[in-house]
Structures are given as structure tokens and as C-alpha cells.
Short mmCIF file of C-alpha atoms in Angstrom, two decimals:
data_model
loop_
_atom_site.label_atom_id
_atom_site.label_comp_id
_atom_site.label_asym_id
_atom_site.label_seq_id
_atom_site.Cartn_x
_atom_site.Cartn_y
_atom_site.Cartn_z
CA MET A 1 -24.21 18.83 -25.50
CA ALA A 2 -21.04 18.37 -27.53
CA LEU A 3 -21.16 15.44 -29.93
CA THR A 4 -17.40 14.90 -29.99
CA LEU A 5 -15.70 12.06 -28.12
CA THR A 6 -14.10 12.64 -24.75
CA ASN A 7 -10.52 11.49 -24.23
CA ASP A 8 -11.71 8.50 -22.16
CA GLU A 9 -14.10 7.50 -24.95
CA LYS A 10 -11.32 7.70 -27.53
CA ILE A 11 -9.14 5.42 -25.42
CA ALA A 12 -12.03 2.99 -24.92
CA ARG A 13 -12.40 2.79 -28.71
CA LEU A 14 -8.70 2.12 -29.10
CA ARG A 15 -8.97 -0.85 -26.72
CA ALA A 16 -11.82 -2.22 -28.83
CA ASP A 17 -9.80 -1.67 -32.04
CA LEU A 18 -6.87 -3.60 -30.58
CA ARG A 19 -9.11 -6.54 -29.70
CA MET A 20 -10.42 -6.60 -33.29
CA GLY A 21 -6.93 -6.59 -34.76
CA VAL A 22 -7.27 -3.03 -36.02
CA GLY A 23 -4.38 -0.63 -35.55
CA PHE A 24 -4.30 3.05 -34.69
CA VAL A 25 -1.97 5.99 -35.22
CA LEU A 26 -0.07 7.47 -32.32
CA ARG A 27 1.48 10.94 -32.41
CA ASP A 28 4.60 11.45 -30.31
CA GLY A 29 5.99 14.92 -30.86
CA GLY A 30 6.97 15.08 -34.51
CA ALA A 31 6.76 11.30 -34.96
CA ARG A 32 3.75 9.24 -35.98
CA TRP A 33 3.51 5.53 -35.23
CA LEU A 34 1.11 2.89 -36.50
CA ALA A 35 0.48 0.34 -33.73
CA ALA A 36 -1.48 -2.92 -33.52
CA SER A 37 -1.79 -5.85 -31.13
CA ALA A 38 0.65 -8.67 -31.92
CA GLU A 39 -1.95 -11.18 -30.75
CA THR A 40 -4.91 -10.12 -32.89
CA LEU A 41 -3.13 -8.69 -35.93
CA GLN A 42 -4.00 -10.52 -39.15
CA ALA A 43 -1.50 -11.58 -41.78
CA GLU A 44 -2.78 -9.19 -44.47
CA ARG A 45 -2.54 -6.18 -42.17
CA PHE A 46 0.87 -7.32 -40.94
CA ALA A 47 2.09 -7.39 -44.56
CA GLY A 48 0.65 -3.91 -45.05
CA MET A 49 2.61 -2.64 -42.04
CA GLN A 50 5.79 -4.27 -43.37
CA ALA A 51 5.38 -2.32 -46.59
CA LEU A 52 5.44 0.94 -44.61
CA GLY A 53 8.89 0.51 -43.07
CA ASP A 54 10.94 -1.27 -40.41
CA LEU A 55 8.73 -3.00 -37.85
CA GLU A 56 9.25 -3.21 -34.10
CA LEU A 57 7.85 -5.93 -31.87
CA VAL A 58 7.24 -4.18 -28.57
CA ILE A 59 7.18 -6.30 -25.41
CA THR A 60 7.32 -5.63 -21.69
CA ASP A 61 10.47 -5.75 -19.62
CA ARG A 62 9.15 -8.96 -18.02
CA ARG A 63 8.86 -10.71 -21.38
CA ALA A 64 12.19 -9.30 -22.54
CA ARG A 65 13.94 -10.86 -19.54
CA THR A 66 12.31 -14.21 -20.29
CA LEU A 67 13.69 -14.03 -23.82
CA LYS A 68 17.16 -13.22 -22.45
CA THR A 69 17.22 -9.88 -24.19
CA TRP A 70 17.09 -6.38 -22.78
CA ALA A 71 14.59 -3.57 -22.41
CA THR A 72 15.59 -0.60 -24.53
CA ASP A 73 15.08 1.95 -21.75
CA GLY A 74 14.55 -0.37 -18.79
CA THR A 75 10.79 -0.56 -19.23
CA VAL A 76 10.00 -2.00 -22.67
CA GLY A 77 11.75 -4.24 -25.16
CA ARG A 78 11.77 -3.07 -28.77
CA ILE A 79 12.79 -5.94 -31.03
CA ALA A 80 13.62 -5.13 -34.65
CA VAL A 81 11.48 -7.49 -36.76
CA PRO A 82 13.58 -9.06 -39.56
CA ALA A 83 12.28 -8.17 -43.00
CA ASP A 84 12.06 -11.81 -44.07
CA VAL A 85 9.82 -13.12 -41.26
CA GLY A 86 6.04 -13.35 -41.12
CA LEU A 87 3.39 -12.83 -38.51
CA LYS A 88 3.88 -16.35 -37.14
CA TRP A 89 7.42 -15.44 -36.04
CA VAL A 90 6.18 -12.31 -34.29
CA GLN A 91 3.44 -14.15 -32.43
CA SER A 92 5.82 -16.94 -31.41
CA VAL A 93 8.13 -14.39 -29.80
CA ALA A 94 5.24 -12.60 -28.09
CA ASP A 95 3.51 -15.73 -26.77
CA PRO A 96 5.45 -18.02 -24.38
CA ALA A 97 3.37 -21.11 -25.22
CA ASP A 98 6.26 -22.82 -27.03
CA ASP A 99 9.19 -21.31 -25.11
CA LEU A 100 10.28 -24.70 -23.76
CA SER A 101 9.89 -26.59 -27.03
CA ASN A 102 11.53 -23.76 -29.00
CA PRO A 103 13.85 -22.01 -26.52
CA LEU A 104 16.34 -20.49 -28.98
CA LYS A 105 14.22 -17.66 -30.40
CA GLY A 106 17.01 -15.14 -30.61
CA PRO A 107 19.39 -13.55 -30.92
CA PHE A 108 17.41 -10.38 -31.36
CA ALA A 109 18.40 -7.02 -32.77
CA MET A 110 16.95 -4.28 -30.62
CA ALA A 111 15.52 -1.06 -32.03
CA THR A 112 17.04 1.98 -30.38
CA GLY A 113 16.80 5.72 -30.57
CA GLY A 114 14.49 8.20 -28.91
CA ASP A 115 12.43 7.46 -25.83
CA SER A 116 9.82 4.75 -25.63
CA SER A 117 6.76 6.73 -24.53
CA ALA A 118 4.70 5.60 -27.52
CA GLN A 119 5.66 1.98 -26.96
CA ARG A 120 4.82 2.10 -23.24
CA VAL A 121 1.30 3.44 -23.72
CA VAL A 122 0.53 0.90 -26.44
CA LEU A 123 1.53 -1.95 -24.12
CA GLU A 124 -0.66 -0.53 -21.37
CA LEU A 125 -3.62 -0.39 -23.75
CA CYS A 126 -2.98 -4.03 -24.71
CA LYS A 127 -3.10 -4.95 -21.03
CA GLN A 128 -6.33 -3.04 -20.52
CA ALA A 129 -7.80 -4.82 -23.53
CA ARG A 130 -6.92 -8.15 -21.82
CA LEU A 131 -4.58 -9.08 -24.66
CA LEU A 132 -0.99 -10.27 -24.55
CA PRO A 133 1.14 -7.20 -23.76
CA ALA A 134 2.88 -7.17 -27.12
CA ALA A 135 2.46 -4.85 -30.09
CA VAL A 136 3.71 -4.40 -33.64
CA MET A 137 4.67 -0.80 -34.45
CA VAL A 138 6.08 1.04 -37.44
CA ARG A 139 7.05 4.68 -37.76
CA LEU A 140 5.10 6.44 -40.47
CA GLY A 141 6.61 8.80 -42.98
CA ASP A 142 5.64 12.46 -42.85
CA ASP A 143 3.37 12.13 -45.88
CA ALA A 144 1.78 8.79 -44.94
CA ALA A 145 -2.01 8.95 -45.06
CA CYS A 146 -4.05 6.69 -42.79
CA GLU A 147 -7.78 6.32 -42.15
CA LEU A 148 -7.33 4.75 -38.71
CA ALA A 149 -8.04 6.44 -35.39
CA GLU A 150 -5.31 8.89 -34.39
CA ILE A 151 -4.37 10.13 -30.92
CA SER A 152 -1.39 11.68 -29.15
CA VAL A 153 0.80 9.94 -26.58
CA GLY A 154 0.03 12.78 -24.17
CA ASP A 155 -3.72 12.19 -24.42
CA ILE A 156 -3.31 8.49 -23.66
CA GLU A 157 -0.91 9.19 -20.79
CA ALA A 158 -3.43 11.62 -19.30
CA GLY A 159 -6.19 9.01 -19.61
CA LEU A 160 -4.07 6.30 -18.00
CA LYS A 161 -3.49 8.45 -14.92
CA THR A 162 -7.18 8.37 -14.05
CA ARG A 163 -9.86 5.70 -14.13
CA SER A 164 -13.29 6.30 -15.61
CA PRO A 165 -15.69 6.98 -12.69
CA LEU A 166 -18.18 4.28 -11.72
CA HIS A 167 -21.90 4.95 -11.44
CA LEU A 168 -24.68 2.89 -9.96
CA VAL A 169 -26.97 1.92 -12.85
CA SER A 170 -29.42 -0.50 -11.25
CA SER A 171 -30.29 -2.31 -8.02
CA ALA A 172 -32.76 -5.02 -7.11
CA ARG A 173 -33.67 -7.36 -4.29
CA VAL A 174 -32.20 -10.83 -4.85
CA PRO A 175 -33.00 -13.44 -2.16
CA LEU A 176 -29.89 -15.54 -1.53
CA ALA A 177 -29.39 -18.90 0.14
CA VAL A 178 -27.44 -17.14 2.91
CA SER A 179 -29.96 -14.34 3.36
CA LYS A 180 -33.32 -13.67 1.75
CA ASP A 181 -32.88 -9.99 2.55
CA SER A 182 -30.20 -9.15 -0.03
CA GLN A 183 -29.71 -6.74 -2.91
CA VAL A 184 -27.46 -6.66 -5.99
CA HIS A 185 -26.11 -3.29 -7.18
CA VAL A 186 -24.57 -2.93 -10.65
CA PHE A 187 -21.90 -0.30 -11.28
CA ARG A 188 -20.72 0.80 -14.72
CA PRO A 189 -17.81 3.09 -15.69
CA GLU A 190 -18.56 6.17 -17.77
CA ASP A 191 -16.49 4.87 -20.69
CA GLY A 192 -18.76 1.85 -21.08
CA GLY A 193 -16.13 -0.57 -19.77
CA THR A 194 -16.53 -3.62 -17.56
CA GLU A 195 -19.29 -3.56 -14.95
CA HIS A 196 -18.73 -4.50 -11.31
CA TYR A 197 -21.23 -5.68 -8.69
CA ALA A 198 -21.95 -5.15 -5.01
CA ILE A 199 -23.94 -7.83 -3.18
CA GLU A 200 -25.49 -6.28 -0.07
CA VAL A 201 -26.46 -8.90 2.48
CA GLY A 202 -29.05 -7.75 5.01
CA LYS A 203 -29.10 -4.09 6.07
CA PRO A 204 -25.55 -3.23 7.08
CA SER A 205 -25.17 -0.08 9.16
CA ARG A 206 -23.46 2.84 7.46
CA SER A 207 -22.14 4.09 10.82
CA GLU A 208 -20.13 0.97 11.70
CA PRO A 209 -17.36 -0.98 9.95
CA VAL A 210 -19.08 -3.24 7.43
CA LEU A 211 -18.08 -6.87 7.03
CA SER A 212 -16.88 -6.87 3.44
CA ARG A 213 -14.86 -8.71 0.84
CA LEU A 214 -13.25 -7.58 -2.40
CA HIS A 215 -13.64 -10.67 -4.58
CA SER A 216 -12.12 -10.77 -8.05
CA ALA A 217 -14.16 -12.68 -10.61
CA CYS A 218 -12.91 -16.22 -11.16
CA PHE A 219 -14.84 -18.09 -13.83
CA THR A 220 -13.03 -21.35 -13.16
CA GLY A 221 -13.25 -21.26 -9.37
CA ASP A 222 -16.56 -19.49 -8.83
CA LEU A 223 -18.63 -21.16 -11.56
CA ILE A 224 -17.21 -24.53 -12.58
CA GLY A 225 -15.59 -25.72 -9.37
CA SER A 226 -11.91 -25.55 -10.32
CA LEU A 227 -9.55 -27.08 -7.76
CA LYS A 228 -6.58 -25.00 -8.99
CA CYS A 229 -7.45 -22.05 -6.74
CA ASP A 230 -9.34 -21.20 -3.55
CA CYS A 231 -11.59 -18.55 -5.10
CA GLY A 232 -14.88 -20.47 -5.13
CA PRO A 233 -14.58 -21.58 -1.49
CA GLN A 234 -13.61 -18.04 -0.47
CA LEU A 235 -16.63 -16.58 -2.27
CA ASN A 236 -19.03 -19.01 -0.62
CA ALA A 237 -17.43 -18.76 2.83
CA ALA A 238 -17.59 -14.96 2.73
CA LEU A 239 -21.29 -14.98 1.84
CA ARG A 240 -22.02 -17.58 4.54
CA GLN A 241 -20.31 -15.48 7.21
CA MET A 242 -22.19 -12.36 6.09
CA GLY A 243 -25.42 -14.33 6.27
CA ALA A 244 -24.57 -15.67 9.72
CA GLU A 245 -23.79 -12.17 11.01
CA GLY A 246 -26.87 -10.76 9.29
CA ALA A 247 -25.12 -8.10 7.21
CA GLY A 248 -22.22 -7.50 4.85
CA ILE A 249 -21.07 -6.31 1.43
CA LEU A 250 -19.38 -8.53 -1.14
CA LEU A 251 -17.82 -6.60 -4.00
CA TYR A 252 -17.58 -8.78 -7.10
CA LEU A 253 -14.95 -7.11 -9.28
CA ASN A 254 -14.59 -8.27 -12.88
CA GLN A 255 -10.81 -8.54 -12.83
CA GLU A 256 -10.33 -12.16 -13.89
CA GLY A 257 -6.94 -13.77 -13.44
CA ARG A 258 -5.46 -10.99 -11.30
CA GLY A 259 -6.53 -8.49 -13.93
CA ILE A 260 -5.11 -10.21 -17.04
CA GLY A 261 -8.39 -11.69 -18.31
CA LEU A 262 -9.58 -15.27 -18.75
CA ALA A 263 -7.71 -15.97 -22.02
CA ASN A 264 -4.39 -14.93 -20.51
CA LYS A 265 -5.24 -16.78 -17.31
CA MET A 266 -5.61 -19.98 -19.35
CA ARG A 267 -2.24 -19.21 -20.95
CA ALA A 268 -0.80 -18.90 -17.44
CA TYR A 269 -2.40 -22.21 -16.42
CA SER A 270 -0.79 -23.88 -19.43
CA LEU A 271 2.58 -22.52 -18.36
CA GLN A 272 1.95 -23.82 -14.83
CA ASP A 273 1.47 -27.27 -16.35
CA GLN A 274 4.98 -26.84 -17.79
CA GLY A 275 6.34 -26.34 -14.26
CA PHE A 276 6.21 -22.56 -13.68
CA ASP A 277 4.52 -21.15 -10.60
CA THR A 278 1.69 -18.62 -10.86
CA VAL A 279 3.94 -15.56 -10.54
CA ASP A 280 6.58 -16.81 -12.97
CA ALA A 281 3.84 -17.70 -15.47
CA ASN A 282 2.52 -14.13 -15.37
CA HIS A 283 6.03 -12.79 -15.89
CA ARG A 284 6.66 -15.04 -18.89
CA LEU A 285 3.48 -13.69 -20.46
CA GLY A 286 4.75 -10.15 -19.90
CA PHE A 287 2.56 -9.19 -16.94
CA GLU A 288 3.35 -8.10 -13.42
CA ASP A 289 2.50 -10.32 -10.43
CA ASP A 290 -0.89 -8.65 -10.04
CA GLU A 291 -2.54 -6.27 -12.53
CA ARG A 292 -5.74 -5.63 -10.56
CA ASP A 293 -7.06 -2.22 -9.46
CA PHE A 294 -8.47 -2.63 -5.95
CA THR A 295 -9.35 1.06 -5.67
CA LEU A 296 -12.57 0.03 -7.43
CA GLY A 297 -13.64 -1.53 -4.13
CA SER A 298 -13.14 1.58 -2.04
CA GLU A 299 -14.96 3.70 -4.64
CA ILE A 300 -17.99 1.38 -4.59
CA LEU A 301 -18.08 1.21 -0.79
CA ARG A 302 -17.96 5.00 -0.52
CA SER A 303 -20.73 5.38 -3.08
CA LEU A 304 -22.92 3.05 -0.99
CA GLY A 305 -22.33 5.18 2.11
CA PHE A 306 -19.63 3.19 3.93
CA SER A 307 -16.46 4.71 5.37
CA SER A 308 -14.97 1.77 7.27
CA ALA A 309 -14.79 -1.99 6.90
CA ARG A 310 -13.94 -5.30 8.47
CA LEU A 311 -12.18 -6.71 5.45
CA MET A 312 -12.28 -10.44 4.73
CA THR A 313 -8.93 -11.16 3.11
CA ASN A 314 -5.63 -12.97 3.44
CA ASN A 315 -3.91 -10.28 1.37
CA PRO A 316 -2.42 -7.39 3.41
CA ALA A 317 -2.07 -5.34 0.20
CA LYS A 318 -5.86 -5.03 0.06
CA VAL A 319 -5.89 -3.66 3.61
CA ASP A 320 -3.19 -1.11 2.78
CA MET A 321 -5.02 -0.02 -0.37
CA MET A 322 -8.33 0.48 1.42
CA ASN A 323 -6.71 2.54 4.18
CA ALA A 324 -4.82 4.60 1.59
CA THR A 325 -7.96 5.36 -0.43
CA GLY A 326 -10.22 6.51 2.39
CA ILE A 327 -11.90 3.34 3.68
CA LYS A 328 -10.58 2.64 7.20
CA VAL A 329 -10.05 -1.07 7.81
CA SER A 330 -10.80 -1.70 11.47
CA GLU A 331 -10.08 -5.44 11.24
CA ARG A 332 -8.63 -7.94 8.80
CA VAL A 333 -10.86 -11.02 8.90
CA PRO A 334 -8.93 -14.14 7.75
CA LEU A 335 -10.52 -16.29 5.05
CA LYS A 336 -8.53 -19.53 5.06
CA VAL A 337 -10.58 -22.04 3.09
CA GLY A 338 -10.32 -24.14 -0.06
CA LEU A 339 -6.96 -25.88 0.31
CA THR A 340 -6.74 -28.87 -2.06
CA PRO A 341 -3.87 -31.08 -3.26
CA GLU A 342 -4.28 -29.40 -6.66
CA ASN A 343 -3.81 -25.83 -5.34
CA GLU A 344 -1.36 -26.44 -2.49
CA LYS A 345 1.64 -25.15 -4.48
CA TYR A 346 -0.39 -22.20 -5.82
CA LEU A 347 -1.31 -21.08 -2.30
CA ALA A 348 2.27 -21.57 -1.11
CA THR A 349 3.44 -19.30 -3.94
CA LYS A 350 0.89 -16.63 -2.99
CA ALA A 351 2.21 -16.73 0.58
CA LYS A 352 5.89 -16.69 -0.40
CA LYS A 353 5.88 -14.28 -3.34
CA SER A 354 2.72 -12.17 -2.87
CA GLY A 355 2.68 -11.85 0.92
CA HIS A 356 -0.63 -13.57 1.58
CA ILE A 357 -1.16 -14.68 5.18
CA LEU A 358 -2.20 -18.33 4.93
#
């Protein structure tokens, strides 16, 4: 067995480096870039990058629009970092927390020249690392030596086109309040990333559409009873219906906050307190409306032997995804629960902007 790292493993290490505030070197044709997360970068390392040349603050098109500037090639914004500013300035531009109290952050000078392939893949890695999608980058000279991890843009692009396969690593019987005859299956990707769970209620037939739900993890709603969303009530209602019918599969996918992670979700909540709706808050942070990967659900269902489902959801996009990835949805089962005065506007936004049927 070869002892070298696979491409997926290299990318997994880069995500970990970004979370630690460690940079990496990116090869793009004849150019070499040093890149680091704007969120986790420390002042000493930022100063070291400044000493290497002209810095760029790379942000998404969504964040660029919020800042009333423009994306260099329509997909990413590349802001030239003034030589006389520090890390605090960079992080203030990247993080919308004080946008209202400090709205005049520009004008910005934009870095131009060449394509933005290197910048795009770095932002995608920041997203996958559940960090703010913002990075500090500097082009390295031809003779610049660096001990950090090094990878090509092409290798990252190839890795981003595919997702590390999931494998069942363990299963056990877990009696539940809704059904004593239940099992929990744990799935782990090959690159050692986030695990996902399948809760099998009863003994669902593999030859019939299985009552199922794709439920994204929600720490606030599922565990501590938050009234800002309907996630906890949906989770409990789905399990109760599976218990009442005697069989079902609940897929618990660790994609907190529509795939942006709990820290960014709390940032979005703070922006909602300033008056922005859930979609606008995501955009101000630099994310799309929804960053989740629901193909995880169809992969897990197939691995458990299911080919069709009665899907419990108010989101037609989930139905379309399942049908497109080989799990035939014979019925969409509505799941309209959990309306509170605190989440009324949130649910209205999901219906208006995200197409949920409520």
C-alpha cells in the first residue's frame, strides 16, 4: 500500500490548516500563491505575508455586492489590501458584523490581471472548512521558499468536482421513544470528514417507498429548543410519524446552518437581529442561499438498500435532487409544524425566497 497522501486527503489537510490559521501554497500555471483564511489568520503571520508582496483580500461575489464593489471576473472580489493597514482592517471588511455601524468601508482598489482560478478554489475551501468565505493571498516570487503544504489549482478543482465516498462504519440497536425497534447507522467519508447518521425506525421494506426525511443538523433547534426555526418540531414530528406507521428512515446530516456551520449561523442570526432576513444574512456573509449537499441523503439511502422514498419535506428542491440522483420520490409528505411568533418571518422568507411549500 502506498504511503503517500491521496488528493482528497491533501485537500482535507488544507481545510484543517485553514481552520488553524495556517496558510498553504497554491500553484496556478507558472504562478505560486500563498493563501490563508482571513478569519483565522494571526497578526504575526499576516505581517509575514505583507513582507512578501502586495496582498489581496479575496471575497465572494455576494460579499462584494454587499460592500458596493465589484467581482473581478464576476465570481470573486479581489480587493488590494493597502500597505498601511493591519489584520483588523482585513477582518472588518470580511466580516459583516459591523457593516451597519461602520458602513463606509471603501472605496476599494481592486486587484486585476489574470484569471481568478486560484482565488475561487481558496474560497471554496474556506466554505468547506465552515469559515467565513474570505482569504488573504499574496503572489510569491519565483525564488520564494516555503515550508507550507503546496498543491496545484488543478488538483483542488478535481477534488471539488467529487465528494469523498461515505462508508458505513458502525450500527447498533437504539430503542427510541417512538419505536423500541430502531437502529442507528453511522456513515463516515473516506477523507475523515464529518460523519452523518441514519436512524432506521422499525424494519422498513426495501421493496417499497420508505417514509424518510433528510434532516440537517440544527444544534439550536434540535437540542436547546430554539424558537427561531422549525427544525426541532420537524425532527420530532418526523420520528413520531415513522413510529406511528411502524417504519421509516431519518437521515441526520451534519450540515448545520444550511451548510455554513454553527459559527457562521450565529453570525447570520446576529445579522437577522439587525433587520436582515435569513437569505440576505447569508449573502452579507458571502454565502449562497443554501450551501448544503443533499446528495448525501440519496447515497446513504442507496447504501441501505432503498431505491424509492416517501419524502417528508416542505422543500421541493429536495424532491428534485432525490429524483435526479436515483432515489425515486413517490410522494412528498408535508411536514408543517413548529410555527412560532419568533420564527414567523423566517418561515415566510423560506416560502418566498427558497420555494418552500408552507
